[in-house]
mmCIF file of C-alpha atoms in Angstrom:
data_model
loop_
_atom_site.group_PDB
_atom_site.id
_atom_site.type_symbol
_atom_site.label_atom_id
_atom_site.label_comp_id
_atom_site.label_asym_id
_atom_site.label_seq_id
_atom_site.Cartn_x
_atom_site.Cartn_y
_atom_site.Cartn_z
ATOM 1 C CA MET U 1 180.849 97.381 190.923
ATOM 2 C CA SER U 2 180.182 93.693 190.426
ATOM 3 C CA HIS U 3 181.518 91.727 187.473
ATOM 4 C CA ALA U 4 177.969 91.454 186.119
ATOM 5 C CA GLU U 5 177.587 95.240 186.206
ATOM 6 C CA ASP U 6 180.967 95.737 184.527
ATOM 7 C CA LEU U 7 179.939 93.262 181.837
ATOM 8 C CA SER U 8 176.630 95.020 181.275
ATOM 9 C CA TYR U 9 178.187 98.468 180.855
ATOM 10 C CA MET U 10 180.932 97.139 178.600
ATOM 11 C CA GLU U 11 178.303 95.486 176.410
ATOM 12 C CA MET U 12 176.627 98.893 176.229
ATOM 13 C CA ALA U 13 179.935 100.432 175.131
ATOM 14 C CA PHE U 14 180.282 97.799 172.397
ATOM 15 C CA GLY U 15 176.728 98.477 171.265
ATOM 16 C CA LEU U 16 177.798 102.077 170.702
ATOM 17 C CA ALA U 17 181.090 101.093 169.062
ATOM 18 C CA GLU U 18 179.282 98.950 166.492
ATOM 19 C CA ASN U 19 177.679 102.108 165.100
ATOM 20 C CA GLY U 20 181.091 102.920 163.653
ATOM 21 C CA VAL U 21 181.360 99.839 161.427
ATOM 22 C CA GLY U 22 181.964 101.021 157.880
ATOM 23 C CA ARG U 23 182.479 104.621 159.037
ATOM 24 C CA THR U 24 185.684 104.903 161.060
ATOM 25 C CA SER U 25 188.279 103.271 158.785
ATOM 26 C CA PRO U 26 191.251 103.352 158.916
ATOM 27 C CA ASN U 27 190.571 104.064 162.600
ATOM 28 C CA PRO U 28 189.088 101.445 164.940
ATOM 29 C CA CYS U 29 185.482 101.287 166.132
ATOM 30 C CA VAL U 30 185.355 102.446 169.765
ATOM 31 C CA GLY U 31 182.578 103.005 172.272
ATOM 32 C CA ALA U 32 182.623 104.611 175.731
ATOM 33 C CA VAL U 33 180.208 104.752 178.671
ATOM 34 C CA LEU U 34 180.584 106.800 181.886
ATOM 35 C CA VAL U 35 178.766 105.483 184.957
ATOM 36 C CA LYS U 36 178.310 107.234 188.318
ATOM 37 C CA ASN U 37 176.226 106.011 191.244
ATOM 38 C CA GLY U 38 174.626 103.353 189.060
ATOM 39 C CA ALA U 39 173.538 105.780 186.330
ATOM 40 C CA VAL U 40 174.967 106.425 182.874
ATOM 41 C CA VAL U 41 176.120 110.058 182.809
ATOM 42 C CA GLY U 42 177.901 110.052 179.456
ATOM 43 C CA ALA U 43 178.257 107.911 176.339
ATOM 44 C CA GLY U 44 179.861 108.191 172.937
ATOM 45 C CA TRP U 45 181.262 106.410 169.914
ATOM 46 C CA HIS U 46 183.841 107.302 167.322
ATOM 47 C CA ARG U 47 182.010 108.519 164.216
ATOM 48 C CA GLY U 48 184.885 108.763 161.760
ATOM 49 C CA PRO U 49 188.408 110.025 161.032
ATOM 50 C CA GLY U 50 188.973 113.583 162.221
ATOM 51 C CA ARG U 51 185.977 113.470 164.557
ATOM 52 C CA PRO U 52 186.183 113.255 168.384
ATOM 53 C CA HIS U 53 186.969 109.852 169.823
ATOM 54 C CA ALA U 54 184.454 107.914 171.903
ATOM 55 C CA GLU U 55 185.826 108.839 175.335
ATOM 56 C CA ILE U 56 185.918 112.530 174.444
ATOM 57 C CA MET U 57 182.267 112.403 173.377
ATOM 58 C CA ALA U 58 181.332 110.680 176.647
ATOM 59 C CA LEU U 59 183.287 113.190 178.755
ATOM 60 C CA ARG U 60 181.692 116.136 176.968
ATOM 61 C CA GLN U 61 178.251 114.703 177.580
ATOM 62 C CA ALA U 62 178.950 114.062 181.250
ATOM 63 C CA GLY U 63 180.573 117.414 181.992
ATOM 64 C CA SER U 64 181.272 117.819 185.718
ATOM 65 C CA ARG U 65 179.447 114.567 186.467
ATOM 66 C CA ALA U 66 182.458 112.668 185.107
ATOM 67 C CA ARG U 67 184.372 113.302 188.364
ATOM 68 C CA GLY U 68 184.279 110.134 190.437
ATOM 69 C CA ALA U 69 182.691 108.115 187.608
ATOM 70 C CA ALA U 70 183.807 104.825 186.064
ATOM 71 C CA LEU U 71 184.735 104.853 182.381
ATOM 72 C CA TYR U 72 183.994 101.780 180.255
ATOM 73 C CA LEU U 73 186.056 101.923 177.078
ATOM 74 C CA THR U 74 186.302 99.279 174.344
ATOM 75 C CA LEU U 75 189.872 100.303 173.366
ATOM 76 C CA GLU U 76 192.556 102.011 175.430
ATOM 77 C CA PRO U 77 192.814 105.815 174.995
ATOM 78 C CA CYS U 78 195.205 107.082 172.342
ATOM 79 C CA VAL U 79 198.393 108.867 173.401
ATOM 80 C CA HIS U 80 199.537 110.409 170.113
ATOM 81 C CA TRP U 81 198.525 113.171 167.745
ATOM 82 C CA GLY U 82 196.743 112.151 164.580
ATOM 83 C CA ARG U 83 193.818 113.989 163.033
ATOM 84 C CA THR U 84 192.699 114.703 166.599
ATOM 85 C CA PRO U 85 194.629 115.436 169.814
ATOM 86 C CA PRO U 86 195.533 112.575 172.201
ATOM 87 C CA CYS U 87 192.616 111.404 174.331
ATOM 88 C CA LEU U 88 194.776 110.535 177.329
ATOM 89 C CA GLY U 89 195.003 114.104 178.659
ATOM 90 C CA PRO U 90 191.249 114.749 179.007
ATOM 91 C CA VAL U 91 190.762 111.275 180.489
ATOM 92 C CA LEU U 92 193.464 111.945 183.104
ATOM 93 C CA ASP U 93 191.999 115.359 183.903
ATOM 94 C CA ALA U 94 188.438 114.097 184.356
ATOM 95 C CA GLY U 95 188.908 112.821 187.919
ATOM 96 C CA LEU U 96 187.696 109.328 187.160
ATOM 97 C CA ALA U 97 187.371 106.744 189.927
ATOM 98 C CA ARG U 98 188.313 103.821 187.683
ATOM 99 C CA VAL U 99 188.634 102.785 184.051
ATOM 100 C CA VAL U 100 187.563 99.456 182.536
ATOM 101 C CA ILE U 101 189.161 98.769 179.153
ATOM 102 C CA SER U 102 188.300 95.881 176.878
ATOM 103 C CA GLY U 103 191.463 95.719 174.769
ATOM 104 C CA THR U 104 194.800 97.311 174.040
ATOM 105 C CA ASP U 105 195.520 99.090 170.774
ATOM 106 C CA PRO U 106 197.898 97.131 168.463
ATOM 107 C CA ASN U 107 199.229 100.404 167.041
ATOM 108 C CA PRO U 108 202.857 100.571 168.292
ATOM 109 C CA LEU U 109 202.373 104.289 168.963
ATOM 110 C CA VAL U 110 199.675 103.431 171.490
ATOM 111 C CA ASN U 111 200.015 99.786 172.540
ATOM 112 C CA ARG U 112 199.505 99.615 176.343
ATOM 113 C CA ARG U 113 200.763 103.165 176.753
ATOM 114 C CA GLY U 114 197.291 104.514 177.365
ATOM 115 C CA ALA U 115 196.446 101.911 179.999
ATOM 116 C CA ASN U 116 199.856 102.181 181.670
ATOM 117 C CA ALA U 117 199.683 105.985 181.832
ATOM 118 C CA LEU U 118 196.335 105.763 183.625
ATOM 119 C CA ARG U 119 197.814 103.361 186.165
ATOM 120 C CA ARG U 120 200.845 105.593 186.724
ATOM 121 C CA ALA U 121 198.441 108.438 187.461
ATOM 122 C CA GLY U 122 196.884 106.334 190.224
ATOM 123 C CA ILE U 123 193.667 105.461 188.409
ATOM 124 C CA PRO U 124 192.620 101.814 188.873
ATOM 125 C CA VAL U 125 192.477 100.093 185.479
ATOM 126 C CA SER U 126 190.836 96.778 184.598
ATOM 127 C CA LEU U 127 191.912 95.326 181.274
ATOM 128 C CA GLY U 128 190.652 92.465 179.122
ATOM 129 C CA LEU U 129 186.875 92.409 179.617
ATOM 130 C CA LEU U 130 185.276 91.090 176.377
ATOM 131 C CA GLU U 131 188.668 91.352 174.649
ATOM 132 C CA GLU U 132 187.776 88.781 172.001
ATOM 133 C CA LYS U 133 184.712 90.830 171.089
ATOM 134 C CA ASN U 134 186.988 93.817 170.538
ATOM 135 C CA ARG U 135 189.290 91.805 168.252
ATOM 136 C CA ARG U 136 186.333 90.649 166.160
ATOM 137 C CA LEU U 137 184.831 94.120 165.904
ATOM 138 C CA ASN U 138 188.149 95.646 164.836
ATOM 139 C CA GLN U 139 189.552 92.715 162.867
ATOM 140 C CA ALA U 140 190.280 94.889 159.817
ATOM 141 C CA TYR U 141 191.998 97.583 161.892
ATOM 142 C CA PHE U 142 194.101 95.014 163.740
ATOM 143 C CA LYS U 143 195.327 93.387 160.534
ATOM 144 C CA HIS U 144 195.969 96.666 158.747
ATOM 145 C CA ILE U 145 197.992 98.087 161.653
ATOM 146 C CA ARG U 146 200.057 94.938 162.072
ATOM 147 C CA SER U 147 200.669 93.970 158.441
ATOM 148 C CA GLY U 148 200.077 97.113 156.399
ATOM 149 C CA GLU U 149 197.585 95.151 154.277
ATOM 150 C CA PRO U 150 193.775 95.124 154.277
ATOM 151 C CA PHE U 151 191.578 92.445 155.778
ATOM 152 C CA VAL U 152 190.301 90.352 152.845
ATOM 153 C CA THR U 153 186.801 88.878 152.677
ATOM 154 C CA LEU U 154 185.805 86.621 149.775
ATOM 155 C CA LYS U 155 182.105 86.858 149.013
ATOM 156 C CA ALA U 156 180.122 84.716 146.571
ATOM 157 C CA ALA U 157 176.542 83.727 145.778
ATOM 158 C CA LEU U 158 176.282 79.982 145.132
ATOM 159 C CA THR U 159 173.734 77.313 144.357
ATOM 160 C CA TRP U 160 173.340 74.289 146.594
ATOM 161 C CA ASP U 161 175.749 72.397 144.357
ATOM 162 C CA GLY U 162 178.365 75.135 144.753
ATOM 163 C CA ARG U 163 178.027 76.749 141.317
ATOM 164 C CA MET U 164 178.617 80.463 140.680
ATOM 165 C CA ALA U 165 176.991 80.395 137.231
ATOM 166 C CA THR U 166 175.471 77.981 134.736
ATOM 167 C CA ARG U 167 177.545 76.257 132.061
ATOM 168 C CA ALA U 168 176.517 79.171 129.759
ATOM 169 C CA MET U 169 177.951 81.614 132.391
ATOM 170 C CA SER U 170 174.513 82.905 133.370
ATOM 171 C CA SER U 171 174.407 84.059 136.998
ATOM 172 C CA ARG U 172 171.609 86.649 137.280
ATOM 173 C CA TRP U 173 170.184 86.114 139.683
ATOM 174 C CA ILE U 174 171.348 83.218 141.839
ATOM 175 C CA SER U 175 170.360 84.907 145.084
ATOM 176 C CA SER U 176 167.047 86.463 146.091
ATOM 177 C CA PRO U 177 166.338 90.222 146.303
ATOM 178 C CA ALA U 178 166.512 89.976 150.125
ATOM 179 C CA ALA U 179 169.939 88.343 149.964
ATOM 180 C CA ARG U 180 171.203 90.926 147.476
ATOM 181 C CA ASP U 181 169.929 93.672 149.761
ATOM 182 C CA TYR U 182 171.888 92.142 152.630
ATOM 183 C CA VAL U 183 175.026 92.067 150.472
ATOM 184 C CA HIS U 184 174.784 95.837 150.047
ATOM 185 C CA LEU U 185 174.985 96.111 153.840
ATOM 186 C CA LEU U 186 178.062 93.880 153.725
ATOM 187 C CA ARG U 187 179.628 96.097 151.042
ATOM 188 C CA ALA U 188 179.027 99.149 153.212
ATOM 189 C CA GLU U 189 181.176 97.677 155.985
ATOM 190 C CA HIS U 190 184.242 97.680 153.714
ATOM 191 C CA ASP U 191 186.612 100.277 152.312
ATOM 192 C CA ALA U 192 187.078 98.693 148.892
ATOM 193 C CA LEU U 193 185.416 96.255 146.510
ATOM 194 C CA LEU U 194 187.606 94.114 144.217
ATOM 195 C CA VAL U 195 186.715 92.178 141.065
ATOM 196 C CA GLY U 196 188.427 90.848 137.965
ATOM 197 C CA VAL U 197 187.902 92.444 134.582
ATOM 198 C CA GLY U 198 185.887 89.405 133.508
ATOM 199 C CA THR U 199 183.155 90.434 135.925
ATOM 200 C CA ILE U 200 183.121 93.932 134.418
ATOM 201 C CA ALA U 201 182.947 92.599 130.849
ATOM 202 C CA ARG U 202 180.330 89.933 131.588
ATOM 203 C CA ASP U 203 177.995 91.599 134.124
ATOM 204 C CA ASN U 204 178.681 95.334 133.645
ATOM 205 C CA PRO U 205 178.119 96.029 137.362
ATOM 206 C CA ARG U 206 178.075 99.426 139.069
ATOM 207 C CA LEU U 207 179.832 98.093 142.205
ATOM 208 C CA THR U 208 178.133 100.623 144.472
ATOM 209 C CA VAL U 209 176.347 100.491 147.811
ATOM 210 C CA ARG U 210 172.634 100.834 147.146
ATOM 211 C CA HIS U 211 170.860 100.694 150.481
ATOM 212 C CA PRO U 212 168.693 103.297 152.277
ATOM 213 C CA LEU U 213 170.802 102.985 155.430
ATOM 214 C CA TRP U 214 173.922 104.013 153.479
ATOM 215 C CA PRO U 215 172.876 106.793 151.084
ATOM 216 C CA ARG U 216 176.354 108.332 150.758
ATOM 217 C CA LYS U 217 178.726 105.431 151.272
ATOM 218 C CA LYS U 218 181.788 105.570 149.037
ATOM 219 C CA LEU U 219 183.898 102.570 148.075
ATOM 220 C CA LEU U 220 187.170 102.295 146.234
ATOM 221 C CA ARG U 221 186.389 99.977 143.301
ATOM 222 C CA VAL U 222 189.414 97.854 142.385
ATOM 223 C CA VAL U 223 189.678 95.922 139.125
ATOM 224 C CA LEU U 224 192.365 93.375 138.213
ATOM 225 C CA ASP U 225 192.988 93.584 134.467
ATOM 226 C CA THR U 226 196.287 92.160 133.169
ATOM 227 C CA ARG U 227 195.904 93.328 129.546
ATOM 228 C CA LEU U 228 193.614 96.321 130.135
ATOM 229 C CA ARG U 229 190.512 94.807 128.565
ATOM 230 C CA PHE U 230 188.317 97.140 130.623
ATOM 231 C CA PRO U 231 185.292 98.141 128.473
ATOM 232 C CA SER U 232 185.304 101.854 127.692
ATOM 233 C CA GLY U 233 181.515 101.929 128.038
ATOM 234 C CA ALA U 234 181.333 100.175 131.429
ATOM 235 C CA ARG U 235 178.642 101.493 133.786
ATOM 236 C CA LEU U 236 181.259 101.633 136.523
ATOM 237 C CA LEU U 237 182.775 104.707 134.864
ATOM 238 C CA ASP U 238 179.491 106.569 135.415
ATOM 239 C CA THR U 239 179.602 106.079 139.203
ATOM 240 C CA ARG U 240 182.630 108.162 140.182
ATOM 241 C CA ASP U 241 180.566 109.962 142.838
ATOM 242 C CA SER U 242 180.351 106.620 144.646
ATOM 243 C CA GLY U 243 184.119 106.240 145.017
ATOM 244 C CA GLY U 244 187.361 105.924 143.140
ATOM 245 C CA ILE U 245 188.124 103.417 140.399
ATOM 246 C CA LEU U 246 191.550 101.803 140.516
ATOM 247 C CA ILE U 247 192.612 99.411 137.754
ATOM 248 C CA PHE U 248 195.673 97.240 138.356
ATOM 249 C CA THR U 249 197.151 96.162 135.066
ATOM 250 C CA GLY U 250 200.335 94.843 133.507
ATOM 251 C CA ALA U 251 203.264 96.842 132.200
ATOM 252 C CA ASP U 252 202.654 96.090 128.517
ATOM 253 C CA ILE U 253 199.253 97.655 127.803
ATOM 254 C CA PRO U 254 197.844 99.938 125.079
ATOM 255 C CA ALA U 255 198.841 103.482 126.077
ATOM 256 C CA ALA U 256 195.918 105.050 124.201
ATOM 257 C CA LYS U 257 193.428 102.820 126.037
ATOM 258 C CA ALA U 258 194.975 103.768 129.381
ATOM 259 C CA ARG U 259 194.746 107.479 128.606
ATOM 260 C CA ALA U 260 191.126 107.130 127.508
ATOM 261 C CA LEU U 261 190.151 105.413 130.773
ATOM 262 C CA GLU U 262 192.057 107.965 132.838
ATOM 263 C CA LYS U 263 190.124 110.762 131.113
ATOM 264 C CA LYS U 264 186.946 109.042 132.266
ATOM 265 C CA GLY U 265 188.120 109.097 135.876
ATOM 266 C CA ALA U 266 189.809 105.731 136.353
ATOM 267 C CA GLU U 267 193.274 105.446 137.830
ATOM 268 C CA ILE U 268 195.586 103.015 136.049
ATOM 269 C CA LEU U 269 198.358 101.408 138.081
ATOM 270 C CA ARG U 270 200.824 99.233 136.200
ATOM 271 C CA LEU U 271 202.422 96.333 138.009
ATOM 272 C CA PRO U 272 205.223 94.179 136.664
ATOM 273 C CA GLY U 273 203.170 91.056 136.359
ATOM 274 C CA ARG U 274 202.919 87.584 135.063
ATOM 275 C CA ARG U 275 201.049 86.508 131.968
ATOM 276 C CA ASP U 276 198.654 84.493 134.113
ATOM 277 C CA GLY U 277 197.406 87.442 136.139
ATOM 278 C CA ILE U 278 198.122 90.384 138.416
ATOM 279 C CA PRO U 279 200.319 89.506 141.445
ATOM 280 C CA LEU U 280 198.037 89.881 144.447
ATOM 281 C CA ARG U 281 200.517 90.659 147.211
ATOM 282 C CA PRO U 282 201.611 93.979 145.616
ATOM 283 C CA VAL U 283 197.935 94.815 145.122
ATOM 284 C CA LEU U 284 197.231 94.357 148.827
ATOM 285 C CA ARG U 285 200.313 96.307 149.835
ATOM 286 C CA GLU U 286 199.299 99.203 147.612
ATOM 287 C CA LEU U 287 195.774 99.195 149.013
ATOM 288 C CA GLY U 288 197.184 99.163 152.538
ATOM 289 C CA ARG U 289 199.417 102.100 151.674
ATOM 290 C CA ARG U 290 196.270 103.960 150.619
ATOM 291 C CA GLN U 291 194.730 103.377 154.058
ATOM 292 C CA VAL U 292 192.346 100.696 152.798
ATOM 293 C CA ALA U 293 191.830 98.503 155.856
ATOM 294 C CA SER U 294 189.234 96.108 154.426
ATOM 295 C CA VAL U 295 188.452 94.793 150.958
ATOM 296 C CA LEU U 296 185.498 92.707 149.793
ATOM 297 C CA VAL U 297 186.405 90.433 146.877
ATOM 298 C CA GLU U 298 183.394 89.804 144.634
ATOM 299 C CA GLY U 299 185.285 88.554 141.626
ATOM 300 C CA GLY U 300 184.595 85.291 139.868
ATOM 301 C CA SER U 301 186.025 81.882 140.552
ATOM 302 C CA ALA U 302 189.468 82.694 139.130
ATOM 303 C CA VAL U 303 190.008 85.747 141.335
ATOM 304 C CA GLY U 304 188.704 84.092 144.501
ATOM 305 C CA SER U 305 190.739 80.944 143.844
ATOM 306 C CA SER U 306 193.887 83.043 143.414
ATOM 307 C CA PHE U 307 193.360 84.610 146.832
ATOM 308 C CA LEU U 308 192.784 81.182 148.383
ATOM 309 C CA ASP U 309 195.785 79.569 146.699
ATOM 310 C CA GLY U 310 197.976 82.470 147.782
ATOM 311 C CA GLY U 311 196.843 82.249 151.401
ATOM 312 C CA LEU U 312 195.687 85.875 151.174
ATOM 313 C CA ALA U 313 192.046 85.569 152.246
ATOM 314 C CA ASP U 314 191.032 86.150 155.857
ATOM 315 C CA ARG U 315 187.317 85.429 155.716
ATOM 316 C CA ILE U 316 184.808 83.700 153.428
ATOM 317 C CA PHE U 317 181.184 84.830 153.193
ATOM 318 C CA LEU U 318 178.874 82.688 151.054
ATOM 319 C CA SER U 319 175.164 82.728 150.330
ATOM 320 C CA LEU U 320 173.559 79.436 149.239
ATOM 321 C CA SER U 321 170.392 79.556 147.156
ATOM 322 C CA PRO U 322 168.211 76.422 146.831
ATOM 323 C CA LYS U 323 168.996 75.889 143.159
ATOM 324 C CA LEU U 324 170.986 73.212 141.338
ATOM 325 C CA PHE U 325 172.847 74.151 138.147
ATOM 326 C CA GLY U 326 174.943 71.081 137.484
ATOM 327 C CA GLY U 327 177.008 70.808 134.333
ATOM 328 C CA ARG U 328 180.728 70.120 134.120
ATOM 329 C CA GLY U 329 181.410 73.534 132.623
ATOM 330 C CA ALA U 330 179.599 75.473 135.344
ATOM 331 C CA PRO U 331 182.159 77.344 137.498
ATOM 332 C CA SER U 332 182.368 76.580 141.197
ATOM 333 C CA PHE U 333 183.591 78.792 144.030
ATOM 334 C CA TYR U 334 187.068 77.300 144.460
ATOM 335 C CA GLU U 335 188.816 75.996 141.350
ATOM 336 C CA GLY U 336 192.410 76.602 142.353
ATOM 337 C CA ARG U 337 195.123 74.042 142.971
ATOM 338 C CA GLY U 338 192.767 71.981 145.078
ATOM 339 C CA ALA U 339 193.474 69.479 147.818
ATOM 340 C CA PHE U 340 195.331 66.257 147.020
ATOM 341 C CA THR U 341 194.020 64.497 150.122
ATOM 342 C CA VAL U 342 191.266 65.297 152.606
ATOM 343 C CA ARG U 343 193.914 66.409 155.083
ATOM 344 C CA ASP U 344 195.103 69.013 152.563
ATOM 345 C CA ALA U 345 191.729 70.766 152.467
ATOM 346 C CA LEU U 346 191.425 74.403 153.430
ATOM 347 C CA ARG U 347 189.363 74.527 156.598
ATOM 348 C CA ALA U 348 187.296 77.424 157.830
ATOM 349 C CA ARG U 349 187.444 78.345 161.504
ATOM 350 C CA ARG U 350 184.848 80.019 163.711
ATOM 351 C CA ALA U 351 182.147 79.004 161.240
ATOM 352 C CA ARG U 352 178.777 80.721 161.503
ATOM 353 C CA ILE U 353 175.516 79.898 159.733
ATOM 354 C CA PHE U 354 172.304 81.927 159.506
ATOM 355 C CA GLU U 355 169.228 81.998 157.304
ATOM 356 C CA LEU U 356 167.448 84.713 155.380
ATOM 357 C CA GLY U 357 164.247 83.472 153.815
ATOM 358 C CA ASP U 358 165.068 80.226 152.046
ATOM 359 C CA GLU U 359 168.752 81.084 151.631
ATOM 360 C CA ILE U 360 171.608 80.065 153.885
ATOM 361 C CA PHE U 361 174.580 82.282 154.701
ATOM 362 C CA LEU U 362 177.929 80.810 155.673
ATOM 363 C CA GLU U 363 180.792 82.727 157.267
ATOM 364 C CA GLY U 364 184.182 81.398 158.267
ATOM 365 C CA TYR U 365 187.773 82.479 158.821
ATOM 366 C CA LEU U 366 190.926 81.062 157.271
#
């Protein structure tokens, strides 16, 4: 096939893979397309942990028509047992004419072994088509596999002058209903949502995904609370069906308060901490150990600034509403150490801007 045809079918495979965003974690999003004599004879995408992988779905759909077909796969086939058997065997047995793979799997149990095994079996393999697209789609999986920590996105709603609230700490609502609806879609793409206890005390949020496209999405809700000030009547405690509640706190906390919150369904995890806050690196390591591959930080200025100062944020996602709050006491998005000179400024890479109504969304990587 021509390069243009290969590109077209791989784009189709990525279109399928994108259906897995927010569903497959801690596994990657993968899509597969089988093509024979210019016609698609099989297609599939990975729908979640424990469910068949994309190439297996495509092979099942194609049946005997897979023999002599070309397989377009966004990630090389796995070669190890996990919740499902290795995919390599069925792929080798299918009698494929060729395999086009976008990217290799960073998992050391798999990395290049799938592609190399296909080549050793005499199947022509093309590797690297739209590889950058694969890295972007699976950015959380790649980081989690390589570092053991989740991919961290800082999200905030701001005014045009960069304020997160007024000088009286009023912030409802900076953004429009349409923008807030979009944020629920963003939440649904993540495994966990993290805030500081100040957000719980001030706003009493539910921290759930409320969108018709995600009626049963569950999130781990993570709260940083050095002195266990978590309100016993917080609405969050009434939403246990929407995911777990994990409170990171210090070692010296009221035991009775901890027991009371645990009876209401929260998990309390004590960390030897500092007086100025919970150490973030142990938090991320613990989340990674729990197979949390992505976390959306919606905390206030102090929490977000701590992630930025610690070099622990991977992505920033901001919505800008056409309002001006002003006031020296009004909190802004980044109030950490700050830059001494212009050259010291944190700079976002791969910046992207889009509009929704009269609001502007900014996305960038650190």
